[in-house]
């Protein structure tokens, strides 16, 4: 499954890898270079340095999510999923196969966007392990989330509603473009309910050692969401909801 | 040994439709078994339960002694399924479809490739191995479905209307192939609306209608009991009488 998904991602690179790279490059140019040059430093970082980790994370989140939701729904729609379900593979292995595909695409996009980011600014690496852990775990979380969406999707509309109306707003309000320290206390508290804030800050800490939130809390939230979503997904597969009749 | 054992099997769908009303069936290893019935009779539901795609609501079903629910993973290792609809990745190359399928059964690529070659040659698809499956003709797609179901060398092959839309010549070629693998030991369960096909191939026959088994006996005896009439005529009499 993973090999097949890798071949697919590479074969249709102009649909899977190129769009996030172009979109993020535009963010780098417009927000980072043009507008960012007019702004003060945030947490000791130039504005473009501040937003690069968040923009990489945004690409990873979107790519991981879209990979699993689209491949799973397409497999359901074309009934190729039946071949997986009639095989002796246990549920956890099927889930692992789909999630691995999402993680693979997320990481490929993340690395590409990071490389493009280097053309616009200097990126330090404070802690490579934190950086990799934040990247991989975020990708795992949103691959699982995309798979849950795919399980419930009953049409092509169903695979775009959550990314459009939930994921995009949460991502934009997840501390990519600002530090919550710039907010009044009430909005700082509201922002803490956005899980993406923790992922972006953990990743930014991995680069520059600055974060709005304690790094341990960031990974705690990330791990908690992964565990919760994984339990939900396994339960859905065991019950056959959205998968079997 | 029983390849398939079904006892008092029931399936009621959420909307209240009772697709199987407590059927019992026993298919011996090595058999060529025809499962006949009109559309909506419950054939595909039965196959779905046996292959783990549909949850039963009552009764028992086992494949080579392994319960399809409590020992589902083991039971599935014995089954090769050829579903009614083409359900392979249309963008994928023929050879890759089979290698991927083998992977689902834990067969590594280096082991799968010789099997894939043998199957594609047997089914006349070797020249098409590097073609995307969407470029195959209808008959080739049907043969690809059979090759895919056989790539892990299952002991039980379930064919759900495998020759639908296939021309006469190709259908005869497929019969020859199915006879060959049956003679080599593969148990075959065939559902088809071409009753001549069932008459030609199957040693045992069951007719199912409205979720109930109406007939379950050796083909030869069944035909003889009905004055050696054509299976199609007998079938129409039975199903027609049910409708009345």
XYZ file of C-alpha atoms in Angstrom:
489
model
C 0.000 0.000 0.000
C 2.744 2.411 0.998
C 4.805 1.667 -2.083
C 1.758 2.158 -4.294
C 0.948 5.463 -2.630
C 4.557 6.645 -2.985
C 4.506 5.834 -6.701
C 1.200 7.701 -7.056
C 2.456 10.778 -5.196
C 5.566 10.930 -7.359
C 3.719 10.116 -10.614
C 1.268 12.980 -10.163
C 3.778 15.341 -8.512
C 2.199 18.321 -10.251
C -0.968 17.695 -8.222
C 0.531 16.417 -4.983
C 3.857 18.193 -4.453
C 3.969 21.297 -6.612
C 0.802 23.216 -5.526
C 1.744 23.550 -1.832
C 5.257 24.611 -2.808
C 3.919 27.347 -5.118
C 1.287 28.525 -2.628
C 3.796 28.722 0.200
C 6.327 30.498 -2.006
C 3.706 33.178 -2.588
C 3.258 33.525 1.179
C 7.019 33.902 1.532
C 7.097 36.598 -1.142
C 3.989 38.557 -0.133
C 3.898 38.216 3.648
C 7.537 37.518 4.307
C 9.368 39.810 1.940
C 6.958 42.629 0.955
C 4.849 43.069 4.086
C 7.216 41.451 6.566
C 9.999 43.911 5.823
C 7.743 46.690 7.210
C 7.080 44.848 10.487
C 8.941 44.725 13.786
C 10.723 41.608 14.998
C 8.636 39.040 16.890
C 10.301 37.150 19.717
C 13.639 38.305 18.352
C 12.967 36.944 14.857
C 12.420 38.792 11.593
C 8.844 38.395 10.406
C 9.761 36.000 7.611
C 11.795 33.878 10.009
C 8.823 33.861 12.348
C 6.330 32.659 9.720
C 8.467 30.071 7.885
C 7.986 27.249 10.460
C 4.238 27.871 10.522
C 3.981 27.887 6.746
C 5.895 24.618 6.509
C 3.543 23.192 9.112
C 0.502 24.478 7.214
C 1.647 22.617 4.082
C 2.323 19.460 6.059
C -1.094 19.572 7.735
C -2.985 20.139 4.497
C -1.012 17.596 2.471
C -1.221 14.826 5.073
C -4.929 15.369 5.586
C -5.791 15.592 1.899
C -3.729 12.525 1.051
C -5.562 10.166 3.380
C -9.035 11.625 2.921
C -8.768 11.527 -0.868
C -7.050 8.136 -1.241
C -9.416 6.491 1.229
C -12.547 7.995 -0.268
C -11.349 7.191 -3.794
C -10.709 3.589 -2.691
C -14.227 3.411 -1.269
C -15.765 4.996 -4.346
C -13.978 2.713 -6.819
C -14.384 -0.265 -4.460
C -10.654 -0.967 -4.545
C -10.965 -0.780 -0.761
C -12.894 -4.056 -0.877
C -9.730 -5.842 -1.985
C -7.971 -4.569 1.111
C -10.895 -5.547 3.321
C -11.209 -9.095 1.977
C -7.504 -9.661 2.566
C -6.309 -11.044 5.920
C -4.729 -7.737 6.927
C -5.891 -6.662 10.390
C -7.581 -3.276 10.778
C -4.554 -1.659 12.399
C -2.375 -2.622 9.441
C -4.846 -1.161 6.933
C -4.920 2.045 8.977
C -1.119 2.059 9.131
C -0.952 1.697 5.351
C -3.181 4.693 4.679
C -1.626 6.836 7.434
C 1.894 6.062 6.193
C 0.916 7.399 2.774
C -0.316 10.634 4.342
C 2.799 11.009 6.472
C 5.020 10.326 3.474
C 3.359 13.048 1.406
C 3.300 15.464 4.337
C 7.013 15.033 4.941
C 7.891 15.304 1.258
C 5.955 18.559 0.998
C 7.385 19.819 4.286
C 10.955 19.242 3.150
C 10.307 20.898 -0.217
C 8.671 23.957 1.361
C 11.533 24.165 3.869
C 14.056 24.160 1.035
C 12.133 26.947 -0.714
C 12.056 28.862 2.594
C 15.855 28.834 2.650
C 15.839 30.997 -0.474
C 14.031 33.710 1.485
C 15.632 33.641 4.908
C 18.175 31.989 7.176
C 16.816 29.136 9.281
C 18.612 28.050 12.433
C 18.100 24.629 13.964
C 17.789 24.771 17.729
C 16.941 21.103 18.244
C 16.734 18.681 15.345
C 14.908 16.010 17.365
C 12.141 18.406 18.398
C 11.925 19.612 14.824
C 11.555 16.110 13.378
C 9.225 14.947 16.146
C 6.902 17.941 15.678
C 6.883 17.441 11.915
C 6.263 13.690 11.973
C 3.703 13.705 14.797
C 1.715 16.538 13.208
C 1.723 14.654 9.947
C 0.584 11.479 11.715
C -2.221 13.357 13.487
C -3.624 14.921 10.340
C -3.262 11.728 8.334
C -5.401 10.006 10.959
C -7.852 12.924 10.955
C -8.094 12.753 7.161
C -8.780 9.040 7.337
C -11.618 9.602 9.819
C -13.045 12.176 7.412
C -12.696 9.638 4.585
C -14.606 7.027 6.586
C -17.579 9.365 6.987
C -17.430 10.948 3.522
C -20.374 9.968 1.358
C -19.459 12.073 -1.663
C -16.733 14.300 -3.042
C -18.300 17.227 -1.139
C -17.688 15.278 2.031
C -13.936 15.301 1.543
C -13.706 19.066 1.065
C -16.062 20.381 3.772
C -13.761 19.789 6.746
C -10.593 21.106 5.051
C -12.427 24.232 3.885
C -14.536 25.100 6.911
C -12.531 23.636 9.797
C -8.927 23.000 8.869
C -8.200 26.229 6.991
C -9.600 28.594 9.681
C -7.857 26.654 12.454
C -4.586 26.747 10.532
C -4.755 30.488 9.805
C -5.634 31.163 13.455
C -2.993 28.728 14.715
C -0.195 31.209 15.359
C 1.474 30.984 11.968
C 1.410 34.711 11.297
C 1.464 36.083 14.836
C 2.434 35.369 18.385
C -0.482 35.087 20.788
C 1.533 37.311 23.149
C 0.406 40.151 20.877
C -3.241 39.455 21.842
C -5.263 40.695 24.827
C -5.532 38.021 27.597
C -9.048 36.932 26.544
C -8.000 36.102 22.976
C -4.828 34.455 24.221
C -7.042 32.089 26.218
C -9.323 31.471 23.233
C -6.295 30.712 21.053
C -5.198 27.988 23.463
C -8.194 25.906 22.350
C -6.742 25.668 18.858
C -4.618 22.481 18.669
C -2.680 23.742 15.652
C -1.193 26.499 17.804
C 0.707 23.857 19.787
C 2.088 22.154 16.685
C 3.246 25.381 15.071
C 4.907 26.512 18.289
C 6.638 23.176 18.863
C 7.998 23.316 15.323
C 9.084 26.946 15.683
C 10.866 26.049 18.920
C 12.736 23.320 17.059
C 14.057 25.959 14.650
C 14.633 29.011 16.826
C 14.037 28.032 20.448
C 11.084 30.427 20.791
C 7.520 29.415 21.558
C 4.346 30.903 23.010
C 3.714 27.658 24.868
C 5.836 25.287 26.898
C 7.279 22.678 24.557
C 6.292 19.790 26.838
C 2.674 20.961 26.775
C 2.862 21.184 22.960
C 3.911 17.547 22.647
C 1.424 16.500 25.316
C -1.437 18.025 23.318
C -0.116 16.519 20.090
C 0.212 13.058 21.629
C -3.204 13.305 23.256
C -4.914 14.157 19.986
C -3.108 11.354 18.145
C -4.161 8.830 20.764
C -7.765 10.030 20.840
C -8.137 10.068 17.045
C -6.456 6.684 16.721
C -8.867 5.122 19.209
C -11.809 6.628 17.311
C -10.444 5.363 13.991
C -9.809 1.849 15.261
C -13.311 1.762 16.722
C -14.783 2.888 13.387
C -12.855 0.200 11.505
C -13.738 -2.526 14.022
C -17.420 -1.601 13.801
C -17.156 -1.299 10.018
C -18.753 2.152 10.127
C -18.357 3.779 6.725
C -16.199 0.844 5.673
C -18.298 -2.331 5.614
C -21.979 -3.109 5.328
C -13.295 -31.215 4.510
C -15.864 -28.472 4.120
C -14.564 -25.496 2.176
C -17.628 -23.499 3.175
C -19.934 -24.238 6.057
C -22.965 -22.026 6.616
C -25.524 -22.649 9.347
C -28.736 -20.702 9.882
C -27.079 -17.608 8.420
C -29.089 -14.414 8.673
C -28.634 -10.884 7.461
C -31.022 -8.034 8.055
C -29.956 -4.654 6.706
C -30.515 -1.430 8.618
C -33.526 -0.503 6.494
C -35.255 -3.719 7.518
C -34.571 -5.749 4.370
C -33.966 -9.382 5.307
C -31.431 -10.525 2.716
C -30.735 -13.954 4.256
C -33.391 -15.763 6.271
C -31.418 -18.445 8.051
C -29.756 -20.357 5.230
C -27.568 -23.437 5.652
C -25.099 -24.674 3.086
C -22.158 -27.009 2.906
C -19.605 -26.952 0.096
C -16.921 -29.618 0.062
C -13.271 -28.983 -0.715
C -12.552 -29.430 -4.426
C -16.151 -28.821 -5.457
C -17.271 -26.691 -8.385
C -20.416 -25.191 -6.949
C -22.978 -23.009 -8.704
C -24.936 -20.562 -6.569
C -27.861 -19.367 -8.617
C -30.672 -16.938 -8.042
C -32.292 -13.797 -9.418
C -31.015 -10.303 -8.657
C -31.563 -9.439 -5.010
C -31.848 -13.097 -3.986
C -29.057 -12.815 -1.419
C -26.086 -14.252 -3.356
C -23.887 -11.201 -3.049
C -24.816 -10.754 0.603
C -23.769 -14.351 1.270
C -20.474 -13.771 -0.543
C -20.026 -10.513 1.361
C -20.400 -12.309 4.696
C -17.990 -15.065 3.684
C -15.368 -12.547 2.595
C -15.780 -10.155 5.529
C -17.347 -7.286 3.617
C -20.778 -7.666 5.213
C -21.610 -8.290 8.860
C -24.015 -11.138 9.559
C -26.854 -10.622 12.001
C -27.190 -14.291 12.956
C -25.955 -17.835 12.389
C -22.504 -19.142 11.580
C -20.201 -19.204 8.588
C -16.796 -20.831 8.301
C -14.146 -21.235 5.608
C -12.130 -24.452 5.883
C -13.209 -24.663 9.517
C -12.292 -21.084 10.411
C -15.151 -18.885 11.562
C -15.430 -15.780 9.372
C -15.923 -13.507 12.382
C -13.920 -14.941 15.278
C -11.098 -16.203 13.045
C -11.674 -13.891 10.109
C -8.052 -13.168 9.208
C -7.239 -16.891 8.927
C -10.450 -17.594 7.012
C -9.624 -14.859 4.505
C -6.262 -16.381 3.625
C -8.121 -19.220 1.866
C -10.341 -17.005 -0.294
C -9.855 -15.431 -3.680
C -12.725 -13.193 -4.703
C -13.735 -12.055 -8.168
C -16.447 -9.444 -7.553
C -19.124 -8.423 -10.030
C -17.729 -4.963 -10.687
C -14.247 -4.068 -11.894
C -12.584 -2.689 -8.787
C -8.924 -2.335 -9.584
C -7.035 0.933 -9.813
C -7.564 2.014 -13.407
C -4.369 4.088 -13.426
C -2.188 1.235 -12.216
C -0.254 -1.113 -14.495
C -1.524 -4.684 -14.788
C 1.561 -6.237 -13.222
C 1.566 -3.778 -10.312
C -2.078 -4.532 -9.539
C -1.215 -8.173 -9.026
C 1.988 -7.519 -7.086
C 0.132 -5.114 -4.792
C -2.608 -7.681 -4.271
C -0.016 -10.299 -3.362
C 1.373 -7.852 -0.815
C -1.999 -7.729 0.927
C -1.503 -11.451 1.603
C 2.038 -11.027 2.874
C 3.731 -12.239 -0.303
C 6.912 -10.249 -0.989
C 7.549 -8.765 -4.417
C 10.321 -11.200 -5.383
C 8.019 -14.127 -4.605
C 5.003 -12.536 -6.254
C 6.636 -11.753 -9.583
C 7.010 -15.381 -10.815
C 3.407 -16.114 -9.781
C 2.216 -12.992 -11.566
C 4.095 -14.007 -14.706
C 2.569 -17.499 -14.680
C -0.944 -16.193 -14.136
C -0.724 -13.474 -16.763
C 0.600 -15.994 -19.280
C -2.145 -18.484 -18.386
C -4.796 -15.829 -18.862
C -3.314 -14.295 -22.020
C -2.407 -10.967 -20.397
C 1.375 -11.188 -20.332
C 1.778 -8.792 -23.260
C -0.327 -6.245 -21.392
C 1.591 -6.394 -18.114
C 2.961 -2.869 -18.448
C -0.303 -1.306 -19.660
C -2.468 0.766 -17.329
C -5.519 -1.360 -16.592
C -7.886 1.247 -18.019
C -6.483 0.464 -21.483
C -7.597 -3.177 -21.354
C -10.673 -4.417 -23.175
C -13.690 -5.626 -21.182
C -12.686 -9.266 -21.560
C -9.125 -8.561 -20.503
C -10.370 -6.708 -17.435
C -12.423 -9.776 -16.479
C -9.348 -11.974 -16.829
C -7.314 -9.508 -14.793
C -9.903 -9.796 -12.008
C -9.455 -13.573 -12.019
C -5.662 -13.307 -12.072
C -5.771 -10.913 -9.139
C -7.989 -13.250 -7.125
C -5.582 -16.130 -7.735
C -2.286 -14.396 -7.058
C -2.077 -15.685 -3.482
C -2.993 -19.222 -4.596
C -6.272 -19.444 -2.630
C -7.869 -22.813 -1.904
C -11.291 -21.298 -2.529
C -12.182 -19.097 -5.482
C -15.486 -17.209 -5.365
C -16.620 -15.803 -8.683
C -19.523 -13.379 -8.626
C -20.773 -13.274 -12.222
C -17.304 -13.425 -13.763
C -18.436 -13.711 -17.370
C -20.975 -10.865 -17.429
C -20.563 -9.008 -20.711
C -17.931 -11.396 -22.030
C -18.238 -12.728 -25.579
C -18.876 -16.420 -26.225
C -15.355 -17.300 -27.329
C -13.733 -15.699 -24.347
C -16.311 -17.206 -22.016
C -15.368 -20.671 -23.307
C -11.689 -19.902 -22.706
C -12.506 -18.863 -19.169
C -14.457 -22.099 -18.635
C -11.414 -24.078 -19.710
C -9.223 -22.148 -17.322
C -11.656 -22.576 -14.416
C -11.949 -26.324 -15.091
C -8.161 -26.532 -15.059
C -7.679 -24.829 -11.704
C -10.582 -26.808 -10.232
C -8.924 -30.025 -11.396
C -5.742 -28.817 -9.698
C -7.629 -28.618 -6.399
C -9.123 -25.146 -6.133
C -12.661 -25.150 -4.805
C -14.825 -22.873 -6.945
C -18.090 -21.150 -6.094
C -19.685 -19.533 -9.091
C -22.639 -17.207 -9.285
C -23.872 -16.508 -12.769
C -26.929 -15.563 -14.748
C -25.684 -17.679 -17.659
C -27.287 -20.944 -16.600
C -25.676 -22.858 -19.427
C -22.384 -21.934 -17.828
C -23.445 -23.353 -14.471
C -24.759 -26.504 -16.153
C -21.497 -27.011 -18.005
C -19.163 -26.362 -15.103
C -20.726 -27.118 -11.742
C -20.980 -30.466 -9.975
C -23.321 -29.123 -7.311
C -25.926 -26.421 -7.445
C -27.911 -24.283 -5.044
C -30.722 -21.932 -5.945
C -31.423 -19.075 -3.603
C -34.366 -16.714 -3.756
C -35.594 -14.037 -1.357
C -32.970 -15.042 1.170
C -33.878 -18.740 1.266
C -32.244 -21.808 -0.268
C -34.734 -23.534 -2.557
C -32.433 -26.154 -4.045
C -29.134 -27.635 -2.850
C -28.069 -30.879 -4.540
C -25.727 -32.433 -7.128
C -26.236 -30.941 -10.580
C -26.558 -34.314 -12.314
C -29.230 -35.592 -9.930
C -31.052 -32.283 -10.058
C -31.272 -32.360 -13.851
C -32.291 -36.010 -13.885
C -34.995 -35.355 -11.294
C -36.431 -32.814 -13.726
C -36.447 -35.142 -16.736
C -33.083 -33.822 -17.978
C -34.595 -30.549 -18.983
C -32.307 -27.576 -19.463
C -31.193 -25.967 -16.218
C -32.593 -22.667 -17.452
C -36.092 -24.151 -17.849
C -36.008 -25.806 -14.435
C -34.716 -22.618 -12.858
C -37.512 -20.561 -14.394
C -40.092 -23.060 -13.164
C -38.756 -22.886 -9.617
C -38.314 -19.132 -9.472
C -41.622 -18.599 -11.306
C -43.471 -20.838 -8.845
C -41.927 -18.819 -6.002
C -43.137 -15.593 -7.544
C -46.697 -16.922 -7.684
